[in-house]
Amino acid sequence: MIKRYIYIGLCVFLGVLLTTILHAVGEQAYIALLLSDWDRYSFGLTFEQLLHVHHVLSFSLLVLGIVGGYLIGIRWWRAVYEAPQGS
């Protein structure tokens, strides 16, 4: 049973790592756009408003990584360890 918890926990950790990488790549690209033309790519928002949007999207990505990792861990645990044995 502890093996299952470790497996699912590591899948959650992997999901968080992947969404962190996605966040970093997306943020670097968007910052580059903002630096090139603030008026066009800020969509008329102030810096404080953009920061609020950033916090909401960051939290959403974190939740996506946790939930996605958990669901993938459950699915692959069943596929690998609970699969019916061949006859």
PDB file of C-alpha atoms in Angstrom:
ATOM      1  CA  MET A   1       0.000   0.000   0.000  1.00  0.00           C
ATOM      2  CA  ILE A   2       2.826   2.419   0.776  1.00  0.00           C
ATOM      3  CA  LYS A   3       4.232   1.724  -2.684  1.00  0.00           C
ATOM      4  CA  ARG A   4       0.993   3.011  -4.200  1.00  0.00           C
ATOM      5  CA  TYR A   5       1.114   6.237  -2.170  1.00  0.00           C
ATOM      6  CA  ILE A   6       4.708   6.851  -3.179  1.00  0.00           C
ATOM      7  CA  TYR A   7       3.908   6.170  -6.842  1.00  0.00           C
ATOM      8  CA  ILE A   8       0.946   8.557  -6.865  1.00  0.00           C
ATOM      9  CA  GLY A   9       2.882  11.165  -4.861  1.00  0.00           C
ATOM     10  CA  LEU A  10       5.715  11.091  -7.381  1.00  0.00           C
ATOM     11  CA  CYS A  11       3.221  11.483 -10.224  1.00  0.00           C
ATOM     12  CA  VAL A  12       1.789  14.555  -8.471  1.00  0.00           C
ATOM     13  CA  PHE A  13       5.337  15.895  -8.065  1.00  0.00           C
ATOM     14  CA  LEU A  14       5.970  15.293 -11.780  1.00  0.00           C
ATOM     15  CA  GLY A  15       2.740  17.112 -12.672  1.00  0.00           C
ATOM     16  CA  VAL A  16       3.789  20.117 -10.577  1.00  0.00           C
ATOM     17  CA  LEU A  17       7.251  20.116 -12.183  1.00  0.00           C
ATOM     18  CA  LEU A  18       5.792  20.009 -15.683  1.00  0.00           C
ATOM     19  CA  THR A  19       3.379  22.860 -15.042  1.00  0.00           C
ATOM     20  CA  THR A  20       6.214  24.861 -13.471  1.00  0.00           C
ATOM     21  CA  ILE A  21       8.239  24.455 -16.664  1.00  0.00           C
ATOM     22  CA  LEU A  22       5.190  25.425 -18.722  1.00  0.00           C
ATOM     23  CA  HIS A  23       4.715  28.495 -16.515  1.00  0.00           C
ATOM     24  CA  ALA A  24       8.344  29.555 -16.893  1.00  0.00           C
ATOM     25  CA  VAL A  25       8.353  29.200 -20.681  1.00  0.00           C
ATOM     26  CA  GLY A  26       5.042  31.025 -21.065  1.00  0.00           C
ATOM     27  CA  GLU A  27       6.070  33.803 -18.723  1.00  0.00           C
ATOM     28  CA  GLN A  28       9.394  34.387 -20.492  1.00  0.00           C
ATOM     29  CA  ALA A  29       7.635  34.609 -23.841  1.00  0.00           C
ATOM     30  CA  TYR A  30       4.986  37.010 -22.526  1.00  0.00           C
ATOM     31  CA  ILE A  31       7.554  39.227 -20.794  1.00  0.00           C
ATOM     32  CA  ALA A  32       9.476  39.450 -24.057  1.00  0.00           C
ATOM     33  CA  LEU A  33       6.284  40.563 -25.802  1.00  0.00           C
ATOM     34  CA  LEU A  34       5.561  43.139 -23.101  1.00  0.00           C
ATOM     35  CA  LEU A  35       9.077  44.533 -23.366  1.00  0.00           C
ATOM     36  CA  SER A  36       8.793  44.831 -27.129  1.00  0.00           C
ATOM     37  CA  ASP A  37       5.425  46.666 -27.112  1.00  0.00           C
ATOM     38  CA  TRP A  38       3.716  47.285 -23.771  1.00  0.00           C
ATOM     39  CA  ASP A  39       0.697  49.107 -25.188  1.00  0.00           C
ATOM     40  CA  ARG A  40      -0.172  46.309 -27.585  1.00  0.00           C
ATOM     41  CA  TYR A  41       0.420  43.256 -25.378  1.00  0.00           C
ATOM     42  CA  SER A  42      -0.783  44.568 -22.020  1.00  0.00           C
ATOM     43  CA  PHE A  43      -4.364  44.569 -23.384  1.00  0.00           C
ATOM     44  CA  GLY A  44      -4.995  47.911 -21.713  1.00  0.00           C
ATOM     45  CA  LEU A  45      -4.341  46.539 -18.227  1.00  0.00           C
ATOM     46  CA  THR A  46      -2.171  48.210 -15.626  1.00  0.00           C
ATOM     47  CA  PHE A  47       0.833  46.454 -14.134  1.00  0.00           C
ATOM     48  CA  GLU A  48      -1.113  45.694 -10.952  1.00  0.00           C
ATOM     49  CA  GLN A  49      -3.945  44.140 -12.957  1.00  0.00           C
ATOM     50  CA  LEU A  50      -1.498  42.034 -14.958  1.00  0.00           C
ATOM     51  CA  LEU A  51       0.097  40.915 -11.701  1.00  0.00           C
ATOM     52  CA  HIS A  52      -3.309  39.826 -10.416  1.00  0.00           C
ATOM     53  CA  VAL A  53      -3.920  37.853 -13.629  1.00  0.00           C
ATOM     54  CA  HIS A  54      -0.469  36.300 -13.178  1.00  0.00           C
ATOM     55  CA  HIS A  55      -1.303  35.143  -9.644  1.00  0.00           C
ATOM     56  CA  VAL A  56      -4.611  33.622 -10.735  1.00  0.00           C
ATOM     57  CA  LEU A  57      -3.019  31.791 -13.665  1.00  0.00           C
ATOM     58  CA  SER A  58      -0.090  30.619 -11.514  1.00  0.00           C
ATOM     59  CA  PHE A  59      -2.462  29.153  -8.938  1.00  0.00           C
ATOM     60  CA  SER A  60      -4.545  27.549 -11.700  1.00  0.00           C
ATOM     61  CA  LEU A  61      -1.465  25.899 -13.178  1.00  0.00           C
ATOM     62  CA  LEU A  62      -0.447  24.601  -9.755  1.00  0.00           C
ATOM     63  CA  VAL A  63      -3.892  23.066  -9.220  1.00  0.00           C
ATOM     64  CA  LEU A  64      -3.794  21.616 -12.745  1.00  0.00           C
ATOM     65  CA  GLY A  65      -0.419  20.016 -12.018  1.00  0.00           C
ATOM     66  CA  ILE A  66      -1.596  18.511  -8.732  1.00  0.00           C
ATOM     67  CA  VAL A  67      -4.912  17.187 -10.053  1.00  0.00           C
ATOM     68  CA  GLY A  68      -3.440  16.023 -13.344  1.00  0.00           C
ATOM     69  CA  GLY A  69      -0.560  14.255 -11.622  1.00  0.00           C
ATOM     70  CA  TYR A  70      -2.947  12.554  -9.218  1.00  0.00           C
ATOM     71  CA  LEU A  71      -5.238  11.353 -12.012  1.00  0.00           C
ATOM     72  CA  ILE A  72      -2.315  10.115 -14.095  1.00  0.00           C
ATOM     73  CA  GLY A  73      -0.874   8.344 -11.047  1.00  0.00           C
ATOM     74  CA  ILE A  74      -4.169   6.570 -10.361  1.00  0.00           C
ATOM     75  CA  ARG A  75      -4.591   5.592 -14.004  1.00  0.00           C
ATOM     76  CA  TRP A  76      -1.087   4.246 -14.491  1.00  0.00           C
ATOM     77  CA  TRP A  77      -1.044   2.483 -11.116  1.00  0.00           C
ATOM     78  CA  ARG A  78      -4.072   0.509 -12.251  1.00  0.00           C
ATOM     79  CA  ALA A  79      -2.598  -0.106 -15.710  1.00  0.00           C
ATOM     80  CA  VAL A  80       0.757  -1.300 -14.412  1.00  0.00           C
ATOM     81  CA  TYR A  81       0.019  -3.031 -11.087  1.00  0.00           C
ATOM     82  CA  GLU A  82      -3.633  -3.997 -11.209  1.00  0.00           C
ATOM     83  CA  ALA A  83      -3.825  -5.147 -14.834  1.00  0.00           C
ATOM     84  CA  PRO A  84      -5.240  -8.625 -15.266  1.00  0.00           C
ATOM     85  CA  GLN A  85      -2.533 -11.204 -15.814  1.00  0.00           C
ATOM     86  CA  GLY A  86      -2.410 -12.909 -19.194  1.00  0.00           C
ATOM     87  CA  SER A  87      -3.830 -16.419 -19.333  1.00  0.00           C
TER      88      SER A  87
END
